[in-house]
């Protein structure tokens, strides 16, 4: 048996026995919003069905035992478009793999809210603008690569950025590491 859950204008279906919390619905909505922003000529996201309350059955999405999204594997998927602030709602996300696509625009500062993030691979796209200052709050971040984009400004040195090699920032329009109090963060943009 299936129950219909309506939250604002979003309609989702779920098995009657499933325990569905607002967090899981928000994660599904965030991923669906991402899906509407990007072009997917190879249909790698065809399983991303917004009528399912739980995105854990979608290809390229990995969840933990509590059905929270912990990994998004869209690297080398031939997708294009832009990222939106809604990705900051994936509170349990640990791995964000978006490398080698044709993604454009600014990297959303809201990704700085993902306190569980361990790895962010955005290399090989066409992102522009600064590396968001909010990323300095990502205390769990151990792997970070934004090489081969169109980013500008200075390379941050706060938080986890102290430990990343210069190769993570190559082939951008970035200036050397930020000099605290001497060089504005957005210098060169």
mmCIF file of the C-alpha atoms, coordinates in Angstrom:
data_MODEL
# 
_entry.id   MODEL 
# 
loop_
_atom_site.group_PDB 
_atom_site.id 
_atom_site.type_symbol 
_atom_site.label_atom_id 
_atom_site.label_alt_id 
_atom_site.label_comp_id 
_atom_site.label_asym_id 
_atom_site.label_entity_id 
_atom_site.label_seq_id 
_atom_site.pdbx_PDB_ins_code 
_atom_site.Cartn_x 
_atom_site.Cartn_y 
_atom_site.Cartn_z 
_atom_site.occupancy 
_atom_site.B_iso_or_equiv 
_atom_site.pdbx_formal_charge 
_atom_site.auth_seq_id 
_atom_site.auth_comp_id 
_atom_site.auth_asym_id 
_atom_site.auth_atom_id 
_atom_site.pdbx_PDB_model_num 
ATOM 1   C CA . UNK A 1 1   ? 0.000  0.000  0.000   1.00 0.00 ? 1   UNK A CA 1 
ATOM 2   C CA . UNK A 1 2   ? 1.209  3.514  -0.794  1.00 0.00 ? 2   UNK A CA 1 
ATOM 3   C CA . UNK A 1 3   ? 0.491  6.776  1.001   1.00 0.00 ? 3   UNK A CA 1 
ATOM 4   C CA . UNK A 1 4   ? 0.679  10.177 -0.616  1.00 0.00 ? 4   UNK A CA 1 
ATOM 5   C CA . UNK A 1 5   ? 2.518  12.858 1.306   1.00 0.00 ? 5   UNK A CA 1 
ATOM 6   C CA . UNK A 1 6   ? 2.034  16.453 0.264   1.00 0.00 ? 6   UNK A CA 1 
ATOM 7   C CA . UNK A 1 7   ? 4.387  19.156 1.455   1.00 0.00 ? 7   UNK A CA 1 
ATOM 8   C CA . UNK A 1 8   ? 3.612  22.582 -0.013  1.00 0.00 ? 8   UNK A CA 1 
ATOM 9   C CA . UNK A 1 9   ? 3.404  21.983 -3.771  1.00 0.00 ? 9   UNK A CA 1 
ATOM 10  C CA . UNK A 1 10  ? 5.701  18.943 -3.867  1.00 0.00 ? 10  UNK A CA 1 
ATOM 11  C CA . UNK A 1 11  ? 3.965  15.601 -4.072  1.00 0.00 ? 11  UNK A CA 1 
ATOM 12  C CA . UNK A 1 12  ? 5.911  12.528 -3.084  1.00 0.00 ? 12  UNK A CA 1 
ATOM 13  C CA . UNK A 1 13  ? 4.945  8.874  -2.781  1.00 0.00 ? 13  UNK A CA 1 
ATOM 14  C CA . UNK A 1 14  ? 6.307  6.488  -0.232  1.00 0.00 ? 14  UNK A CA 1 
ATOM 15  C CA . UNK A 1 15  ? 5.630  2.988  1.035   1.00 0.00 ? 15  UNK A CA 1 
ATOM 16  C CA . UNK A 1 16  ? 3.189  3.078  3.920   1.00 0.00 ? 16  UNK A CA 1 
ATOM 17  C CA . UNK A 1 17  ? 5.699  1.394  6.204   1.00 0.00 ? 17  UNK A CA 1 
ATOM 18  C CA . UNK A 1 18  ? 8.491  3.864  5.474   1.00 0.00 ? 18  UNK A CA 1 
ATOM 19  C CA . UNK A 1 19  ? 9.378  6.327  8.189   1.00 0.00 ? 19  UNK A CA 1 
ATOM 20  C CA . UNK A 1 20  ? 9.780  9.595  6.332   1.00 0.00 ? 20  UNK A CA 1 
ATOM 21  C CA . UNK A 1 21  ? 11.133 12.633 8.065   1.00 0.00 ? 21  UNK A CA 1 
ATOM 22  C CA . UNK A 1 22  ? 11.336 16.208 6.827   1.00 0.00 ? 22  UNK A CA 1 
ATOM 23  C CA . UNK A 1 23  ? 15.134 15.905 6.477   1.00 0.00 ? 23  UNK A CA 1 
ATOM 24  C CA . UNK A 1 24  ? 14.877 13.060 3.952   1.00 0.00 ? 24  UNK A CA 1 
ATOM 25  C CA . UNK A 1 25  ? 12.209 14.917 1.970   1.00 0.00 ? 25  UNK A CA 1 
ATOM 26  C CA . UNK A 1 26  ? 14.435 18.033 1.969   1.00 0.00 ? 26  UNK A CA 1 
ATOM 27  C CA . UNK A 1 27  ? 17.368 15.984 0.654   1.00 0.00 ? 27  UNK A CA 1 
ATOM 28  C CA . UNK A 1 28  ? 15.245 14.547 -2.160  1.00 0.00 ? 28  UNK A CA 1 
ATOM 29  C CA . UNK A 1 29  ? 13.960 18.021 -3.021  1.00 0.00 ? 29  UNK A CA 1 
ATOM 30  C CA . UNK A 1 30  ? 17.515 19.419 -3.035  1.00 0.00 ? 30  UNK A CA 1 
ATOM 31  C CA . UNK A 1 31  ? 18.683 16.728 -5.450  1.00 0.00 ? 31  UNK A CA 1 
ATOM 32  C CA . UNK A 1 32  ? 15.615 17.200 -7.635  1.00 0.00 ? 32  UNK A CA 1 
ATOM 33  C CA . UNK A 1 33  ? 16.367 20.940 -7.769  1.00 0.00 ? 33  UNK A CA 1 
ATOM 34  C CA . UNK A 1 34  ? 19.894 20.084 -8.904  1.00 0.00 ? 34  UNK A CA 1 
ATOM 35  C CA . UNK A 1 35  ? 18.417 17.792 -11.556 1.00 0.00 ? 35  UNK A CA 1 
ATOM 36  C CA . UNK A 1 36  ? 16.280 20.621 -12.961 1.00 0.00 ? 36  UNK A CA 1 
ATOM 37  C CA . UNK A 1 37  ? 19.357 22.895 -13.244 1.00 0.00 ? 37  UNK A CA 1 
ATOM 38  C CA . UNK A 1 38  ? 21.503 20.553 -15.282 1.00 0.00 ? 38  UNK A CA 1 
ATOM 39  C CA . UNK A 1 39  ? 21.428 19.078 -18.742 1.00 0.00 ? 39  UNK A CA 1 
ATOM 40  C CA . UNK A 1 40  ? 21.944 15.315 -18.884 1.00 0.00 ? 40  UNK A CA 1 
ATOM 41  C CA . UNK A 1 41  ? 22.358 14.227 -22.541 1.00 0.00 ? 41  UNK A CA 1 
ATOM 42  C CA . UNK A 1 42  ? 23.470 10.699 -21.578 1.00 0.00 ? 42  UNK A CA 1 
ATOM 43  C CA . UNK A 1 43  ? 20.510 10.152 -19.188 1.00 0.00 ? 43  UNK A CA 1 
ATOM 44  C CA . UNK A 1 44  ? 22.739 9.198  -16.267 1.00 0.00 ? 44  UNK A CA 1 
ATOM 45  C CA . UNK A 1 45  ? 20.113 10.759 -13.974 1.00 0.00 ? 45  UNK A CA 1 
ATOM 46  C CA . UNK A 1 46  ? 17.098 8.972  -15.433 1.00 0.00 ? 46  UNK A CA 1 
ATOM 47  C CA . UNK A 1 47  ? 16.532 7.139  -12.137 1.00 0.00 ? 47  UNK A CA 1 
ATOM 48  C CA . UNK A 1 48  ? 16.185 10.446 -10.252 1.00 0.00 ? 48  UNK A CA 1 
ATOM 49  C CA . UNK A 1 49  ? 12.431 10.208 -9.845  1.00 0.00 ? 49  UNK A CA 1 
ATOM 50  C CA . UNK A 1 50  ? 11.031 13.087 -7.753  1.00 0.00 ? 50  UNK A CA 1 
ATOM 51  C CA . UNK A 1 51  ? 7.917  11.073 -6.906  1.00 0.00 ? 51  UNK A CA 1 
ATOM 52  C CA . UNK A 1 52  ? 10.013 8.801  -4.708  1.00 0.00 ? 52  UNK A CA 1 
ATOM 53  C CA . UNK A 1 53  ? 10.353 10.197 -1.221  1.00 0.00 ? 53  UNK A CA 1 
ATOM 54  C CA . UNK A 1 54  ? 13.741 8.624  -0.754  1.00 0.00 ? 54  UNK A CA 1 
ATOM 55  C CA . UNK A 1 55  ? 16.602 9.432  -3.175  1.00 0.00 ? 55  UNK A CA 1 
ATOM 56  C CA . UNK A 1 56  ? 18.561 6.427  -1.877  1.00 0.00 ? 56  UNK A CA 1 
ATOM 57  C CA . UNK A 1 57  ? 17.282 4.312  -4.777  1.00 0.00 ? 57  UNK A CA 1 
ATOM 58  C CA . UNK A 1 58  ? 18.637 6.765  -7.355  1.00 0.00 ? 58  UNK A CA 1 
ATOM 59  C CA . UNK A 1 59  ? 21.772 5.876  -9.311  1.00 0.00 ? 59  UNK A CA 1 
ATOM 60  C CA . UNK A 1 60  ? 24.894 7.832  -8.350  1.00 0.00 ? 60  UNK A CA 1 
ATOM 61  C CA . UNK A 1 61  ? 23.470 8.632  -4.878  1.00 0.00 ? 61  UNK A CA 1 
ATOM 62  C CA . UNK A 1 62  ? 24.659 6.757  -1.794  1.00 0.00 ? 62  UNK A CA 1 
ATOM 63  C CA . UNK A 1 63  ? 22.872 6.886  1.560   1.00 0.00 ? 63  UNK A CA 1 
ATOM 64  C CA . UNK A 1 64  ? 23.702 5.802  5.080   1.00 0.00 ? 64  UNK A CA 1 
ATOM 65  C CA . UNK A 1 65  ? 21.616 3.361  7.143   1.00 0.00 ? 65  UNK A CA 1 
ATOM 66  C CA . UNK A 1 66  ? 19.270 6.219  8.133   1.00 0.00 ? 66  UNK A CA 1 
ATOM 67  C CA . UNK A 1 67  ? 18.521 7.039  4.459   1.00 0.00 ? 67  UNK A CA 1 
ATOM 68  C CA . UNK A 1 68  ? 20.500 10.277 4.492   1.00 0.00 ? 68  UNK A CA 1 
ATOM 69  C CA . UNK A 1 69  ? 22.463 11.172 1.366   1.00 0.00 ? 69  UNK A CA 1 
ATOM 70  C CA . UNK A 1 70  ? 26.180 10.811 2.113   1.00 0.00 ? 70  UNK A CA 1 
ATOM 71  C CA . UNK A 1 71  ? 27.668 10.623 -1.379  1.00 0.00 ? 71  UNK A CA 1 
ATOM 72  C CA . UNK A 1 72  ? 26.916 12.194 -4.751  1.00 0.00 ? 72  UNK A CA 1 
ATOM 73  C CA . UNK A 1 73  ? 28.948 10.615 -7.592  1.00 0.00 ? 73  UNK A CA 1 
ATOM 74  C CA . UNK A 1 74  ? 28.382 12.673 -10.717 1.00 0.00 ? 74  UNK A CA 1 
ATOM 75  C CA . UNK A 1 75  ? 32.003 12.827 -11.808 1.00 0.00 ? 75  UNK A CA 1 
ATOM 76  C CA . UNK A 1 76  ? 32.666 12.410 -15.547 1.00 0.00 ? 76  UNK A CA 1 
ATOM 77  C CA . UNK A 1 77  ? 28.921 12.176 -16.293 1.00 0.00 ? 77  UNK A CA 1 
ATOM 78  C CA . UNK A 1 78  ? 28.774 14.619 -19.234 1.00 0.00 ? 78  UNK A CA 1 
ATOM 79  C CA . UNK A 1 79  ? 26.382 16.910 -17.380 1.00 0.00 ? 79  UNK A CA 1 
ATOM 80  C CA . UNK A 1 80  ? 26.242 20.680 -17.785 1.00 0.00 ? 80  UNK A CA 1 
ATOM 81  C CA . UNK A 1 81  ? 24.531 23.578 -16.059 1.00 0.00 ? 81  UNK A CA 1 
ATOM 82  C CA . UNK A 1 82  ? 24.964 25.242 -12.690 1.00 0.00 ? 82  UNK A CA 1 
ATOM 83  C CA . UNK A 1 83  ? 24.808 24.334 -9.019  1.00 0.00 ? 83  UNK A CA 1 
ATOM 84  C CA . UNK A 1 84  ? 22.322 25.939 -6.656  1.00 0.00 ? 84  UNK A CA 1 
ATOM 85  C CA . UNK A 1 85  ? 22.170 26.812 -2.990  1.00 0.00 ? 85  UNK A CA 1 
ATOM 86  C CA . UNK A 1 86  ? 19.912 23.826 -2.277  1.00 0.00 ? 86  UNK A CA 1 
ATOM 87  C CA . UNK A 1 87  ? 22.944 21.512 -2.218  1.00 0.00 ? 87  UNK A CA 1 
ATOM 88  C CA . UNK A 1 88  ? 23.697 23.079 1.159   1.00 0.00 ? 88  UNK A CA 1 
ATOM 89  C CA . UNK A 1 89  ? 20.649 21.178 2.472   1.00 0.00 ? 89  UNK A CA 1 
ATOM 90  C CA . UNK A 1 90  ? 22.420 17.816 2.117   1.00 0.00 ? 90  UNK A CA 1 
ATOM 91  C CA . UNK A 1 91  ? 23.490 17.994 5.763   1.00 0.00 ? 91  UNK A CA 1 
ATOM 92  C CA . UNK A 1 92  ? 24.924 14.481 5.907   1.00 0.00 ? 92  UNK A CA 1 
ATOM 93  C CA . UNK A 1 93  ? 26.881 14.659 2.637   1.00 0.00 ? 93  UNK A CA 1 
ATOM 94  C CA . UNK A 1 94  ? 30.455 13.393 2.945   1.00 0.00 ? 94  UNK A CA 1 
ATOM 95  C CA . UNK A 1 95  ? 31.552 13.081 -0.700  1.00 0.00 ? 95  UNK A CA 1 
ATOM 96  C CA . UNK A 1 96  ? 30.697 15.523 -3.483  1.00 0.00 ? 96  UNK A CA 1 
ATOM 97  C CA . UNK A 1 97  ? 32.128 14.238 -6.770  1.00 0.00 ? 97  UNK A CA 1 
ATOM 98  C CA . UNK A 1 98  ? 31.307 16.556 -9.682  1.00 0.00 ? 98  UNK A CA 1 
ATOM 99  C CA . UNK A 1 99  ? 34.619 16.483 -11.549 1.00 0.00 ? 99  UNK A CA 1 
ATOM 100 C CA . UNK A 1 100 ? 35.126 16.452 -15.342 1.00 0.00 ? 100 UNK A CA 1 
ATOM 101 C CA . UNK A 1 101 ? 31.778 17.809 -16.462 1.00 0.00 ? 101 UNK A CA 1 
ATOM 102 C CA . UNK A 1 102 ? 30.674 21.085 -18.007 1.00 0.00 ? 102 UNK A CA 1 
ATOM 103 C CA . UNK A 1 103 ? 29.322 22.770 -14.886 1.00 0.00 ? 103 UNK A CA 1 
ATOM 104 C CA . UNK A 1 104 ? 29.396 26.577 -14.892 1.00 0.00 ? 104 UNK A CA 1 
ATOM 105 C CA . UNK A 1 105 ? 28.744 29.559 -12.702 1.00 0.00 ? 105 UNK A CA 1 
ATOM 106 C CA . UNK A 1 106 ? 29.779 30.247 -9.159  1.00 0.00 ? 106 UNK A CA 1 
ATOM 107 C CA . UNK A 1 107 ? 30.382 27.546 -6.590  1.00 0.00 ? 107 UNK A CA 1 
ATOM 108 C CA . UNK A 1 108 ? 27.538 28.001 -4.075  1.00 0.00 ? 108 UNK A CA 1 
ATOM 109 C CA . UNK A 1 109 ? 28.685 29.378 -0.727  1.00 0.00 ? 109 UNK A CA 1 
ATOM 110 C CA . UNK A 1 110 ? 26.018 27.176 0.890   1.00 0.00 ? 110 UNK A CA 1 
ATOM 111 C CA . UNK A 1 111 ? 28.289 24.169 0.370   1.00 0.00 ? 111 UNK A CA 1 
ATOM 112 C CA . UNK A 1 112 ? 30.177 25.625 3.336   1.00 0.00 ? 112 UNK A CA 1 
ATOM 113 C CA . UNK A 1 113 ? 27.313 24.402 5.552   1.00 0.00 ? 113 UNK A CA 1 
ATOM 114 C CA . UNK A 1 114 ? 28.130 20.737 4.821   1.00 0.00 ? 114 UNK A CA 1 
ATOM 115 C CA . UNK A 1 115 ? 29.981 20.075 8.075   1.00 0.00 ? 115 UNK A CA 1 
ATOM 116 C CA . UNK A 1 116 ? 30.389 16.339 7.357   1.00 0.00 ? 116 UNK A CA 1 
ATOM 117 C CA . UNK A 1 117 ? 32.002 16.843 3.949   1.00 0.00 ? 117 UNK A CA 1 
ATOM 118 C CA . UNK A 1 118 ? 35.256 14.877 3.575   1.00 0.00 ? 118 UNK A CA 1 
ATOM 119 C CA . UNK A 1 119 ? 35.869 15.201 -0.155  1.00 0.00 ? 119 UNK A CA 1 
ATOM 120 C CA . UNK A 1 120 ? 34.888 17.856 -2.716  1.00 0.00 ? 120 UNK A CA 1 
ATOM 121 C CA . UNK A 1 121 ? 36.100 17.199 -6.266  1.00 0.00 ? 121 UNK A CA 1 
ATOM 122 C CA . UNK A 1 122 ? 35.029 19.959 -8.651  1.00 0.00 ? 122 UNK A CA 1 
ATOM 123 C CA . UNK A 1 123 ? 38.002 19.881 -11.022 1.00 0.00 ? 123 UNK A CA 1 
ATOM 124 C CA . UNK A 1 124 ? 37.643 19.960 -14.796 1.00 0.00 ? 124 UNK A CA 1 
ATOM 125 C CA . UNK A 1 125 ? 34.545 22.170 -15.042 1.00 0.00 ? 125 UNK A CA 1 
ATOM 126 C CA . UNK A 1 126 ? 33.954 25.833 -15.864 1.00 0.00 ? 126 UNK A CA 1 
ATOM 127 C CA . UNK A 1 127 ? 33.266 27.239 -12.411 1.00 0.00 ? 127 UNK A CA 1 
ATOM 128 C CA . UNK A 1 128 ? 34.054 30.935 -12.020 1.00 0.00 ? 128 UNK A CA 1 
ATOM 129 C CA . UNK A 1 129 ? 34.316 33.489 -9.228  1.00 0.00 ? 129 UNK A CA 1 
ATOM 130 C CA . UNK A 1 130 ? 35.934 33.005 -5.839  1.00 0.00 ? 130 UNK A CA 1 
ATOM 131 C CA . UNK A 1 131 ? 36.356 29.938 -3.717  1.00 0.00 ? 131 UNK A CA 1 
ATOM 132 C CA . UNK A 1 132 ? 33.660 30.703 -1.115  1.00 0.00 ? 132 UNK A CA 1 
ATOM 133 C CA . UNK A 1 133 ? 34.965 31.917 2.257   1.00 0.00 ? 133 UNK A CA 1 
ATOM 134 C CA . UNK A 1 134 ? 32.401 29.652 3.928   1.00 0.00 ? 134 UNK A CA 1 
ATOM 135 C CA . UNK A 1 135 ? 34.541 26.632 2.946   1.00 0.00 ? 135 UNK A CA 1 
ATOM 136 C CA . UNK A 1 136 ? 36.938 27.519 5.772   1.00 0.00 ? 136 UNK A CA 1 
ATOM 137 C CA . UNK A 1 137 ? 34.253 26.130 8.127   1.00 0.00 ? 137 UNK A CA 1 
ATOM 138 C CA . UNK A 1 138 ? 34.510 22.641 6.583   1.00 0.00 ? 138 UNK A CA 1 
ATOM 139 C CA . UNK A 1 139 ? 36.534 21.080 9.400   1.00 0.00 ? 139 UNK A CA 1 
ATOM 140 C CA . UNK A 1 140 ? 36.073 17.508 8.088   1.00 0.00 ? 140 UNK A CA 1 
ATOM 141 C CA . UNK A 1 141 ? 37.268 18.329 4.556   1.00 0.00 ? 141 UNK A CA 1 
ATOM 142 C CA . UNK A 1 142 ? 40.365 16.261 3.697   1.00 0.00 ? 142 UNK A CA 1 
ATOM 143 C CA . UNK A 1 143 ? 40.301 16.228 -0.122  1.00 0.00 ? 143 UNK A CA 1 
ATOM 144 C CA . UNK A 1 144 ? 39.617 19.312 -2.228  1.00 0.00 ? 144 UNK A CA 1 
ATOM 145 C CA . UNK A 1 145 ? 40.300 19.836 -5.924  1.00 0.00 ? 145 UNK A CA 1 
ATOM 146 C CA . UNK A 1 146 ? 39.093 22.781 -8.009  1.00 0.00 ? 146 UNK A CA 1 
ATOM 147 C CA . UNK A 1 147 ? 41.865 22.632 -10.611 1.00 0.00 ? 147 UNK A CA 1 
ATOM 148 C CA . UNK A 1 148 ? 41.061 23.287 -14.275 1.00 0.00 ? 148 UNK A CA 1 
ATOM 149 C CA . UNK A 1 149 ? 38.214 25.759 -13.812 1.00 0.00 ? 149 UNK A CA 1 
ATOM 150 C CA . UNK A 1 150 ? 37.909 29.531 -14.319 1.00 0.00 ? 150 UNK A CA 1 
ATOM 151 C CA . UNK A 1 151 ? 38.134 30.504 -10.639 1.00 0.00 ? 151 UNK A CA 1 
ATOM 152 C CA . UNK A 1 152 ? 39.727 33.780 -9.602  1.00 0.00 ? 152 UNK A CA 1 
ATOM 153 C CA . UNK A 1 153 ? 40.744 35.607 -6.429  1.00 0.00 ? 153 UNK A CA 1 
ATOM 154 C CA . UNK A 1 154 ? 43.155 34.344 -3.826  1.00 0.00 ? 154 UNK A CA 1 
ATOM 155 C CA . UNK A 1 155 ? 43.557 30.858 -2.433  1.00 0.00 ? 155 UNK A CA 1 
ATOM 156 C CA . UNK A 1 156 ? 42.176 30.738 1.116   1.00 0.00 ? 156 UNK A CA 1 
ATOM 157 C CA . UNK A 1 157 ? 44.412 29.599 3.963   1.00 0.00 ? 157 UNK A CA 1 
ATOM 158 C CA . UNK A 1 158 ? 41.896 29.212 6.793   1.00 0.00 ? 158 UNK A CA 1 
ATOM 159 C CA . UNK A 1 159 ? 40.485 25.940 8.078   1.00 0.00 ? 159 UNK A CA 1 
ATOM 160 C CA . UNK A 1 160 ? 41.294 22.873 5.989   1.00 0.00 ? 160 UNK A CA 1 
ATOM 161 C CA . UNK A 1 161 ? 42.968 24.902 3.207   1.00 0.00 ? 161 UNK A CA 1 
ATOM 162 C CA . UNK A 1 162 ? 46.260 24.866 5.098   1.00 0.00 ? 162 UNK A CA 1 
ATOM 163 C CA . UNK A 1 163 ? 46.743 21.220 4.143   1.00 0.00 ? 163 UNK A CA 1 
ATOM 164 C CA . UNK A 1 164 ? 45.815 21.239 0.428   1.00 0.00 ? 164 UNK A CA 1 
ATOM 165 C CA . UNK A 1 165 ? 48.569 21.169 -2.160  1.00 0.00 ? 165 UNK A CA 1 
ATOM 166 C CA . UNK A 1 166 ? 48.857 23.796 -4.890  1.00 0.00 ? 166 UNK A CA 1 
ATOM 167 C CA . UNK A 1 167 ? 47.917 21.139 -7.473  1.00 0.00 ? 167 UNK A CA 1 
ATOM 168 C CA . UNK A 1 168 ? 44.351 21.358 -6.118  1.00 0.00 ? 168 UNK A CA 1 
ATOM 169 C CA . UNK A 1 169 ? 44.144 24.922 -7.440  1.00 0.00 ? 169 UNK A CA 1 
ATOM 170 C CA . UNK A 1 170 ? 46.121 24.729 -10.720 1.00 0.00 ? 170 UNK A CA 1 
ATOM 171 C CA . UNK A 1 171 ? 44.889 26.031 -14.070 1.00 0.00 ? 171 UNK A CA 1 
ATOM 172 C CA . UNK A 1 172 ? 42.623 28.754 -12.734 1.00 0.00 ? 172 UNK A CA 1 
ATOM 173 C CA . UNK A 1 173 ? 43.052 32.522 -12.498 1.00 0.00 ? 173 UNK A CA 1 
ATOM 174 C CA . UNK A 1 174 ? 43.844 32.292 -8.800  1.00 0.00 ? 174 UNK A CA 1 
ATOM 175 C CA . UNK A 1 175 ? 46.530 34.329 -7.106  1.00 0.00 ? 175 UNK A CA 1 
ATOM 176 C CA . UNK A 1 176 ? 48.768 32.882 -4.412  1.00 0.00 ? 176 UNK A CA 1 
ATOM 177 C CA . UNK A 1 177 ? 47.603 32.121 -0.898  1.00 0.00 ? 177 UNK A CA 1 
ATOM 178 C CA . UNK A 1 178 ? 45.599 34.823 0.839   1.00 0.00 ? 178 UNK A CA 1 
ATOM 179 C CA . UNK A 1 179 ? 47.745 37.178 2.866   1.00 0.00 ? 179 UNK A CA 1 
ATOM 180 C CA . UNK A 1 180 ? 45.759 37.934 5.988   1.00 0.00 ? 180 UNK A CA 1 
ATOM 181 C CA . UNK A 1 181 ? 45.030 41.633 6.330   1.00 0.00 ? 181 UNK A CA 1 
ATOM 182 C CA . UNK A 1 182 ? 47.109 42.585 3.314   1.00 0.00 ? 182 UNK A CA 1 
ATOM 183 C CA . UNK A 1 183 ? 45.299 41.287 0.231   1.00 0.00 ? 183 UNK A CA 1 
ATOM 184 C CA . UNK A 1 184 ? 41.517 41.352 -0.145  1.00 0.00 ? 184 UNK A CA 1 
ATOM 185 C CA . UNK A 1 185 ? 39.994 37.900 -0.529  1.00 0.00 ? 185 UNK A CA 1 
ATOM 186 C CA . UNK A 1 186 ? 38.522 38.716 -3.944  1.00 0.00 ? 186 UNK A CA 1 
ATOM 187 C CA . UNK A 1 187 ? 41.690 40.296 -5.330  1.00 0.00 ? 187 UNK A CA 1 
ATOM 188 C CA . UNK A 1 188 ? 41.919 39.654 -9.055  1.00 0.00 ? 188 UNK A CA 1 
ATOM 189 C CA . UNK A 1 189 ? 38.262 38.798 -9.687  1.00 0.00 ? 189 UNK A CA 1 
# 
